mmCIF file of C-alpha atoms in Angstrom:
data_model
loop_
_atom_site.group_PDB
_atom_site.id
_atom_site.type_symbol
_atom_site.label_atom_id
_atom_site.label_comp_id
_atom_site.label_asym_id
_atom_site.label_seq_id
_atom_site.Cartn_x
_atom_site.Cartn_y
_atom_site.Cartn_z
ATOM 1 C CA MET A 117 -15.378 29.152 5.489
ATOM 2 C CA ASP A 118 -13.771 30.085 2.423
ATOM 3 C CA TRP A 119 -12.358 27.492 0.152
ATOM 4 C CA GLN A 120 -9.019 28.723 -0.378
ATOM 5 C CA GLU A 121 -8.523 29.260 3.175
ATOM 6 C CA ILE A 122 -9.062 25.452 3.401
ATOM 7 C CA GLU A 123 -6.794 24.503 0.734
ATOM 8 C CA ALA A 124 -3.974 26.850 2.015
ATOM 9 C CA PHE A 125 -4.508 25.444 5.597
ATOM 10 C CA LEU A 126 -4.477 21.724 4.456
ATOM 11 C CA THR A 127 -1.486 22.244 2.340
ATOM 12 C CA LEU A 128 0.457 24.044 4.851
ATOM 13 C CA ALA A 129 -0.418 21.536 7.345
ATOM 14 C CA GLU A 130 1.073 18.805 4.848
ATOM 15 C CA GLU A 131 4.061 20.932 3.749
ATOM 16 C CA LEU A 132 5.123 22.910 6.897
ATOM 17 C CA HIS A 133 6.764 25.108 4.811
ATOM 18 C CA PHE A 134 5.205 28.476 3.329
ATOM 19 C CA GLY A 135 7.481 28.530 0.261
ATOM 20 C CA ARG A 136 6.619 24.893 -0.858
ATOM 21 C CA THR A 137 2.771 25.459 0.014
ATOM 22 C CA ALA A 138 2.856 28.669 -2.043
ATOM 23 C CA GLU A 139 4.552 26.680 -5.077
ATOM 24 C CA ARG A 140 2.032 24.024 -4.702
ATOM 25 C CA LEU A 141 -0.860 26.276 -4.894
ATOM 26 C CA HIS A 142 0.705 28.526 -7.681
ATOM 27 C CA VAL A 143 0.426 31.677 -5.712
ATOM 28 C CA SER A 144 2.801 33.894 -3.446
ATOM 29 C CA ARG A 145 3.928 33.309 -0.080
ATOM 30 C CA ALA A 146 2.339 36.756 1.096
ATOM 31 C CA ARG A 147 -1.015 35.184 -0.269
ATOM 32 C CA ILE A 148 -0.510 32.015 1.865
ATOM 33 C CA SER A 149 0.143 34.180 5.065
ATOM 34 C CA GLN A 150 -2.699 36.574 4.387
ATOM 35 C CA LEU A 151 -5.081 33.391 4.045
ATOM 36 C CA ILE A 152 -3.650 31.613 7.091
ATOM 37 C CA LYS A 153 -4.116 34.959 9.274
ATOM 38 C CA VAL A 154 -7.579 35.337 8.149
ATOM 39 C CA LEU A 155 -8.598 31.716 8.900
ATOM 40 C CA GLU A 156 -6.667 32.127 12.246
ATOM 41 C CA ARG A 157 -9.057 35.230 13.068
ATOM 42 C CA ARG A 158 -12.137 33.248 11.872
ATOM 43 C CA VAL A 159 -11.245 30.428 14.406
ATOM 44 C CA GLY A 160 -10.170 32.674 17.336
ATOM 45 C CA GLY A 161 -6.631 31.497 18.056
ATOM 46 C CA PRO A 162 -3.196 30.566 16.327
ATOM 47 C CA LEU A 163 -3.150 27.272 14.109
ATOM 48 C CA PHE A 164 0.458 27.372 13.408
ATOM 49 C CA ASP A 165 3.640 28.018 15.342
ATOM 50 C CA ARG A 166 6.104 29.894 13.378
ATOM 51 C CA THR A 167 9.659 30.431 14.055
ATOM 52 C CA SER A 168 12.530 31.294 11.617
ATOM 53 C CA ARG A 169 13.405 27.669 11.295
ATOM 54 C CA ARG A 170 10.371 25.817 11.413
ATOM 55 C CA VAL A 171 6.504 25.849 11.055
ATOM 56 C CA THR A 172 4.463 23.511 13.241
ATOM 57 C CA LEU A 173 0.890 22.904 13.974
ATOM 58 C CA THR A 174 -0.571 23.981 17.333
ATOM 59 C CA PRO A 175 -3.113 21.830 19.101
ATOM 60 C CA VAL A 176 -5.877 23.602 17.537
ATOM 61 C CA GLY A 177 -4.546 23.507 14.292
ATOM 62 C CA GLN A 178 -3.889 19.682 14.814
ATOM 63 C CA GLN A 179 -7.621 19.263 15.664
ATOM 64 C CA LEU A 180 -8.734 21.507 12.812
ATOM 65 C CA ARG A 181 -6.672 19.254 10.115
ATOM 66 C CA GLU A 182 -8.244 16.112 11.689
ATOM 67 C CA ASP A 183 -11.896 17.489 11.329
ATOM 68 C CA LEU A 184 -11.425 19.062 7.996
ATOM 69 C CA THR A 185 -9.293 16.088 6.030
ATOM 70 C CA PRO A 186 -12.128 13.626 5.614
ATOM 71 C CA HIS A 187 -14.681 16.272 4.447
ATOM 72 C CA HIS A 188 -12.149 17.817 2.190
ATOM 73 C CA ARG A 189 -11.239 14.089 0.573
ATOM 74 C CA GLY A 190 -14.870 13.472 0.313
ATOM 75 C CA ILE A 191 -15.390 16.798 -2.022
ATOM 76 C CA HIS A 192 -12.440 15.934 -4.016
ATOM 77 C CA GLN A 193 -13.910 12.365 -4.710
ATOM 78 C CA ALA A 194 -17.181 13.702 -5.374
ATOM 79 C CA ILE A 195 -15.924 16.033 -8.103
ATOM 80 C CA ALA A 196 -13.577 13.335 -9.455
ATOM 81 C CA LYS A 197 -16.508 10.951 -9.643
ATOM 82 C CA ALA A 198 -18.729 13.442 -11.379
ATOM 83 C CA ALA A 199 -15.786 14.246 -13.858
ATOM 84 C CA ASP A 200 -15.090 10.596 -14.511
ATOM 85 C CA ALA A 201 -18.859 9.923 -15.439
ATOM 86 C CA ALA A 202 -18.784 12.828 -17.601
ATOM 87 C CA ARG A 203 -15.505 11.780 -19.570
ATOM 88 C CA GLY A 204 -16.415 7.953 -19.421
ATOM 89 C CA VAL A 205 -13.837 6.980 -16.734
ATOM 90 C CA GLY A 206 -16.031 5.313 -14.416
ATOM 91 C CA GLY A 207 -16.649 1.513 -14.576
ATOM 92 C CA VAL A 208 -14.312 -1.209 -14.973
ATOM 93 C CA LEU A 209 -10.691 -1.296 -16.182
ATOM 94 C CA ARG A 210 -8.904 -4.603 -16.655
ATOM 95 C CA VAL A 211 -5.176 -4.256 -16.581
ATOM 96 C CA GLY A 212 -2.730 -7.247 -17.520
ATOM 97 C CA PHE A 213 0.922 -7.450 -16.533
ATOM 98 C CA SER A 214 3.565 -10.176 -17.693
ATOM 99 C CA SER A 215 6.381 -10.303 -15.358
ATOM 100 C CA PRO A 216 6.967 -9.410 -11.442
ATOM 101 C CA LEU A 217 9.014 -6.124 -12.631
ATOM 102 C CA ALA A 218 5.791 -5.419 -14.696
ATOM 103 C CA SER A 219 3.721 -6.036 -11.584
ATOM 104 C CA GLU A 220 5.321 -3.789 -9.557
ATOM 105 C CA MET A 221 4.966 -0.948 -12.002
ATOM 106 C CA VAL A 222 1.490 -1.771 -12.685
ATOM 107 C CA MET A 223 0.570 -1.572 -8.968
ATOM 108 C CA LYS A 224 2.336 1.868 -8.685
ATOM 109 C CA ILE A 225 0.151 3.151 -11.520
ATOM 110 C CA VAL A 226 -3.018 1.463 -10.431
ATOM 111 C CA ASN A 227 -2.690 3.076 -6.626
ATOM 112 C CA ALA A 228 -2.128 6.470 -8.299
ATOM 113 C CA PHE A 229 -5.102 5.974 -10.846
ATOM 114 C CA ARG A 230 -7.523 4.911 -7.928
ATOM 115 C CA VAL A 231 -6.683 8.243 -6.176
ATOM 116 C CA ARG A 232 -7.464 10.226 -9.501
ATOM 117 C CA HIS A 233 -10.304 7.953 -10.741
ATOM 118 C CA PRO A 234 -12.026 6.624 -7.481
ATOM 119 C CA ASP A 235 -15.262 5.504 -9.424
ATOM 120 C CA CYS A 236 -13.146 3.298 -11.781
ATOM 121 C CA GLU A 237 -12.788 -0.368 -10.669
ATOM 122 C CA VAL A 238 -9.356 -1.605 -11.522
ATOM 123 C CA GLN A 239 -8.949 -5.544 -11.855
ATOM 124 C CA ILE A 240 -5.606 -7.057 -12.558
ATOM 125 C CA ARG A 241 -4.393 -10.420 -14.016
ATOM 126 C CA GLU A 242 -1.320 -11.977 -15.247
ATOM 127 C CA VAL A 243 -0.470 -12.423 -18.872
ATOM 128 C CA HIS A 244 1.664 -15.563 -19.719
ATOM 129 C CA LEU A 245 4.251 -15.161 -22.293
ATOM 130 C CA SER A 246 3.097 -18.216 -24.043
ATOM 131 C CA ASP A 247 0.180 -16.193 -25.017
ATOM 132 C CA PRO A 248 0.901 -12.680 -24.901
ATOM 133 C CA PHE A 249 -1.808 -11.048 -26.886
ATOM 134 C CA GLY A 250 -4.647 -13.530 -26.292
ATOM 135 C CA PRO A 251 -6.176 -11.875 -23.363
ATOM 136 C CA LEU A 252 -6.310 -8.544 -25.151
ATOM 137 C CA ARG A 253 -7.859 -9.984 -28.296
ATOM 138 C CA ARG A 254 -10.537 -12.136 -26.534
ATOM 139 C CA GLY A 255 -11.594 -8.904 -24.604
ATOM 140 C CA GLU A 256 -10.427 -10.369 -21.325
ATOM 141 C CA LEU A 257 -8.115 -7.305 -20.651
ATOM 142 C CA ASP A 258 -8.287 -3.549 -21.732
ATOM 143 C CA ILE A 259 -4.666 -2.713 -21.568
ATOM 144 C CA GLN A 260 -1.392 -4.445 -20.288
ATOM 145 C CA LEU A 261 2.131 -3.540 -19.437
ATOM 146 C CA THR A 262 4.303 -6.172 -21.594
ATOM 147 C CA GLU A 263 7.627 -6.796 -23.150
ATOM 148 C CA PHE A 264 8.383 -4.733 -26.314
ATOM 149 C CA PRO A 265 8.612 -4.888 -29.214
ATOM 150 C CA VAL A 266 5.060 -5.702 -30.240
ATOM 151 C CA ASP A 267 4.389 -5.568 -33.960
ATOM 152 C CA GLU A 268 0.705 -6.551 -34.527
ATOM 153 C CA PRO A 269 -1.716 -4.843 -36.753
ATOM 154 C CA ASP A 270 -4.566 -4.960 -34.371
ATOM 155 C CA LEU A 271 -2.701 -3.724 -31.309
ATOM 156 C CA THR A 272 -1.301 -0.286 -30.381
ATOM 157 C CA ALA A 273 2.100 -0.042 -28.378
ATOM 158 C CA GLY A 274 2.120 2.789 -26.165
ATOM 159 C CA PRO A 275 4.998 4.551 -24.131
ATOM 160 C CA VAL A 276 7.792 2.711 -23.104
ATOM 161 C CA LEU A 277 7.711 2.666 -19.257
ATOM 162 C CA ILE A 278 10.684 0.524 -17.737
ATOM 163 C CA THR A 279 13.747 -1.236 -19.171
ATOM 164 C CA ASP A 280 15.635 -4.281 -17.491
ATOM 165 C CA PRO A 281 19.011 -5.286 -18.683
ATOM 166 C CA LYS A 282 19.293 -8.806 -20.287
ATOM 167 C CA VAL A 283 21.213 -11.684 -18.405
ATOM 168 C CA LEU A 284 22.000 -15.453 -19.378
ATOM 169 C CA ALA A 285 20.581 -17.959 -17.145
ATOM 170 C CA VAL A 286 22.553 -21.095 -16.830
ATOM 171 C CA SER A 287 23.032 -24.236 -14.680
ATOM 172 C CA SER A 288 25.299 -23.493 -11.717
ATOM 173 C CA ARG A 289 27.415 -26.381 -13.320
ATOM 174 C CA HIS A 290 27.693 -24.847 -16.625
ATOM 175 C CA ARG A 291 31.038 -23.751 -18.029
ATOM 176 C CA LEU A 292 30.095 -19.910 -18.034
ATOM 177 C CA ALA A 293 28.381 -19.852 -14.487
ATOM 178 C CA HIS A 294 31.331 -18.428 -12.931
ATOM 179 C CA ARG A 295 31.880 -15.641 -15.669
ATOM 180 C CA GLU A 296 31.125 -11.898 -14.466
ATOM 181 C CA THR A 297 29.713 -11.279 -17.951
ATOM 182 C CA VAL A 298 29.233 -12.987 -21.147
ATOM 183 C CA SER A 299 28.759 -11.670 -24.758
ATOM 184 C CA VAL A 300 26.294 -12.773 -27.510
ATOM 185 C CA GLU A 301 29.255 -14.195 -29.379
ATOM 186 C CA ASP A 302 29.600 -16.829 -26.366
ATOM 187 C CA LEU A 303 26.193 -18.145 -27.257
ATOM 188 C CA ALA A 304 27.190 -19.578 -30.453
ATOM 189 C CA ASP A 305 28.116 -22.653 -28.894
ATOM 190 C CA GLU A 306 25.121 -23.110 -26.838
ATOM 191 C CA LEU A 307 21.374 -24.228 -27.283
ATOM 192 C CA VAL A 308 19.237 -21.295 -26.147
ATOM 193 C CA LEU A 309 15.738 -22.230 -24.704
ATOM 194 C CA PHE A 310 12.749 -19.803 -25.089
ATOM 195 C CA ILE A 311 8.950 -19.971 -24.065
ATOM 196 C CA SER A 312 6.840 -21.237 -26.950
ATOM 197 C CA GLY A 313 4.344 -18.900 -28.366
ATOM 198 C CA MET A 314 6.269 -15.905 -28.296
ATOM 199 C CA PRO A 315 6.267 -14.060 -31.894
ATOM 200 C CA ASP A 316 9.411 -14.644 -33.994
ATOM 201 C CA TYR A 317 10.292 -11.114 -34.206
ATOM 202 C CA PHE A 318 10.279 -10.920 -30.334
ATOM 203 C CA VAL A 319 12.637 -13.958 -30.228
ATOM 204 C CA ASP A 320 14.784 -12.149 -32.630
ATOM 205 C CA GLN A 321 14.799 -8.973 -30.386
ATOM 206 C CA LEU A 322 15.912 -11.050 -27.371
ATOM 207 C CA LEU A 323 18.571 -13.115 -29.226
ATOM 208 C CA PRO A 324 19.322 -12.656 -33.058
ATOM 209 C CA PRO A 325 19.923 -15.895 -34.827
ATOM 210 C CA TYR A 326 23.341 -15.181 -35.815
ATOM 211 C CA SER A 327 26.456 -14.146 -33.517
ATOM 212 C CA PRO A 328 28.313 -10.815 -34.337
ATOM 213 C CA SER A 329 30.762 -12.886 -36.107
ATOM 214 C CA GLY A 330 27.975 -14.322 -38.269
ATOM 215 C CA LYS A 331 27.776 -17.886 -36.513
ATOM 216 C CA PRO A 332 24.504 -19.148 -36.341
ATOM 217 C CA ILE A 333 22.816 -19.602 -32.673
ATOM 218 C CA ARG A 334 20.587 -22.369 -32.145
ATOM 219 C CA ARG A 335 17.381 -21.404 -30.611
ATOM 220 C CA SER A 336 14.562 -23.630 -29.364
ATOM 221 C CA LEU A 337 10.881 -22.673 -28.382
ATOM 222 C CA THR A 338 10.721 -25.343 -25.778
ATOM 223 C CA THR A 339 7.898 -25.080 -22.997
ATOM 224 C CA ARG A 340 5.007 -22.870 -22.385
ATOM 225 C CA TYR A 341 5.743 -22.233 -18.666
ATOM 226 C CA TRP A 342 8.795 -20.249 -17.199
ATOM 227 C CA GLN A 343 9.225 -22.280 -14.062
ATOM 228 C CA GLU A 344 9.570 -25.461 -16.438
ATOM 229 C CA LEU A 345 12.180 -23.663 -18.547
ATOM 230 C CA LEU A 346 14.339 -22.694 -15.632
ATOM 231 C CA THR A 347 14.308 -26.382 -14.617
ATOM 232 C CA LEU A 348 15.478 -27.396 -18.025
ATOM 233 C CA VAL A 349 18.137 -25.088 -17.764
ATOM 234 C CA SER A 350 19.163 -26.061 -14.321
ATOM 235 C CA ALA A 351 19.335 -29.806 -15.851
ATOM 236 C CA GLY A 352 21.758 -28.587 -18.350
ATOM 237 C CA GLN A 353 19.706 -28.896 -21.342
ATOM 238 C CA GLY A 354 20.361 -25.570 -22.663
ATOM 239 C CA VAL A 355 20.415 -21.731 -21.512
ATOM 240 C CA THR A 356 18.093 -19.157 -21.581
ATOM 241 C CA LEU A 357 17.826 -15.356 -21.985
ATOM 242 C CA ALA A 358 16.404 -13.672 -19.065
ATOM 243 C CA VAL A 359 16.537 -10.043 -17.551
ATOM 244 C CA ALA A 360 18.001 -9.044 -14.365
ATOM 245 C CA GLN A 361 14.948 -9.201 -12.388
ATOM 246 C CA GLY A 362 15.262 -12.912 -12.620
ATOM 247 C CA ALA A 363 18.037 -12.965 -10.195
ATOM 248 C CA ARG A 364 15.548 -10.970 -7.741
ATOM 249 C CA TYR A 365 12.296 -12.895 -8.368
ATOM 250 C CA TYR A 366 13.823 -16.292 -9.396
ATOM 251 C CA PRO A 367 16.842 -17.022 -7.197
ATOM 252 C CA ARG A 368 17.843 -20.818 -7.338
ATOM 253 C CA PRO A 369 20.863 -22.524 -5.975
ATOM 254 C CA ASP A 370 21.163 -24.373 -9.017
ATOM 255 C CA LEU A 371 21.041 -21.562 -11.551
ATOM 256 C CA ALA A 372 23.424 -18.643 -12.159
ATOM 257 C CA TYR A 373 22.372 -15.172 -13.894
ATOM 258 C CA ILE A 374 25.051 -13.772 -15.868
ATOM 259 C CA PRO A 375 24.940 -10.141 -17.535
ATOM 260 C CA ILE A 376 25.242 -9.945 -21.283
ATOM 261 C CA GLU A 377 27.535 -7.101 -21.853
ATOM 262 C CA ASP A 378 26.504 -6.331 -25.524
ATOM 263 C CA ALA A 379 22.523 -6.863 -25.669
ATOM 264 C CA PRO A 380 20.449 -3.914 -25.259
ATOM 265 C CA PRO A 381 18.054 -3.964 -22.376
ATOM 266 C CA LEU A 382 14.512 -5.361 -22.562
ATOM 267 C CA GLU A 383 11.907 -2.474 -22.890
ATOM 268 C CA TYR A 384 8.147 -2.715 -21.168
ATOM 269 C CA GLY A 385 5.283 -0.683 -22.353
ATOM 270 C CA LEU A 386 1.558 -0.464 -22.394
ATOM 271 C CA LEU A 387 -0.507 -2.251 -25.000
ATOM 272 C CA TRP A 388 -3.999 -2.328 -25.861
ATOM 273 C CA ARG A 389 -6.347 -3.306 -28.817
ATOM 274 C CA THR A 390 -6.456 -0.502 -31.276
ATOM 275 C CA ALA A 391 -10.174 -0.849 -31.776
ATOM 276 C CA GLY A 392 -10.776 -1.222 -28.237
ATOM 277 C CA ALA A 393 -9.138 2.166 -27.013
ATOM 278 C CA THR A 394 -11.336 3.614 -24.406
ATOM 279 C CA VAL A 395 -11.250 6.958 -22.408
ATOM 280 C CA ARG A 396 -10.358 4.704 -19.290
ATOM 281 C CA CYS A 397 -7.248 3.316 -21.306
ATOM 282 C CA GLY A 398 -6.026 7.032 -22.037
ATOM 283 C CA ALA A 399 -6.551 7.946 -18.391
ATOM 284 C CA PHE A 400 -4.587 4.836 -17.354
ATOM 285 C CA THR A 401 -1.809 5.750 -19.795
ATOM 286 C CA GLN A 402 -1.660 9.280 -18.681
ATOM 287 C CA THR A 403 -1.428 8.280 -15.202
ATOM 288 C CA ALA A 404 1.361 5.866 -15.997
ATOM 289 C CA LEU A 405 3.445 8.728 -17.829
ATOM 290 C CA ASP A 406 2.944 10.674 -14.677
ATOM 291 C CA CYS A 407 4.341 7.906 -12.577
ATOM 292 C CA VAL A 408 7.475 7.497 -14.288
ATOM 293 C CA SER A 409 8.245 11.139 -14.854
ATOM 294 C CA GLY A 410 9.150 11.870 -11.248
ATOM 295 C CA PRO A 411 8.520 10.867 -7.507
ATOM 296 C CA ALA A 412 6.138 13.792 -7.384
ATOM 297 C CA ALA A 413 4.271 13.327 -10.155
ATOM 298 C CA PRO A 414 1.336 10.989 -8.924
ATOM 299 C CA ARG A 415 0.896 13.527 -6.148
ATOM 300 C CA ARG A 416 -2.617 15.542 -6.815
ATOM 301 C CA ARG A 417 -1.809 19.197 -6.904
ATOM 302 C CA ARG A 418 -3.892 21.759 -5.784
ATOM 303 C CA GLN A 419 -4.561 25.122 -7.198
ATOM 304 C CA LEU A 420 -6.098 28.137 -5.974
ATOM 305 C CA ARG A 421 -8.574 29.740 -8.388
#
C-alpha cells in the first residue's frame, strides 16, 4: 500500500472535505481524488460516499480507518522518537507555573508538546511568588511560565504568551468595594499589600510608588502566601493588586475585585536559565508559540512528498 494513499485516506476521513484535505497535504484536489480512486481499486470497493454536498465514509471505509489509525500513529511516533533522540529532545523536561491562568496555558502547551515529542517526559510543578526564580536557579526546573517583567542577569526571558488585566482586591466592606472601576490615583490613600520575596522592579511594574499626581503610594511586602494575603485584605488590613483571573479562581464573599482602568495588563512569558538552555526548552518554546498563534496551530500537519 502506498504511503501517500494512506495519508490521503486518513486525512480525508478526518476532514470529510476534498478541498481541506488537499490544503493540509499541500497538493491539488485532483491529486487527492486520484489517490483515493487508486486505493479504492486496491481495496475492491468504495471507501467514501460522495455527493455534491457532503462526503461520508462507507462501512468499508470506516473499518479501514479504524484498522489503519493505530498503525499510522505508531509509525509517526516511532519517527518522532527517533528524531527527538537525534536532536536531544528525549529525556525529562521540568516545567513550572506561577498562577492558575499560567497553569491552564502550561497544560495546553504540554498536551501539544507530548504529541510532538512522545519520548520526552514532562513534569509540572507550581512556583510560588515568594521565591519566583529559586526553582530555576537550583536546577529543579528547566523552564517556567511566569509573570513579567523579569530582569535577572542569569535568566533569559522568552516570548510573552498571555496577558491578564489588573484589578484591585479589597474587602467587601471597603469604601471602594462597590465601584465599577478604580484608578491608580485612588490608591494614594490606601495601604497596598504584596507578597514578600518579589523583586522591587516587579513590584514597581505592578504598582508604581507614586500616583499620577505625584502622591506617594504606601506599599508593604507582607506575607509569603497568597491565601494569607487575601485573608488580610478581607480583614480590612489593606488592599492588594491582583489580576482578573483572581475573581475566577479565588472568589470569596468577603472580597471584591475591581478593574483598574489606567493600569497596563500583567504579562506572562517563558523563562529559563541562560546557562541551562536545552534543545528541550527550545522545542517547548516553539510549541508554546504555535499554541498561541491560532487554534489550528498545535495540529500536526501532514505533507505528501
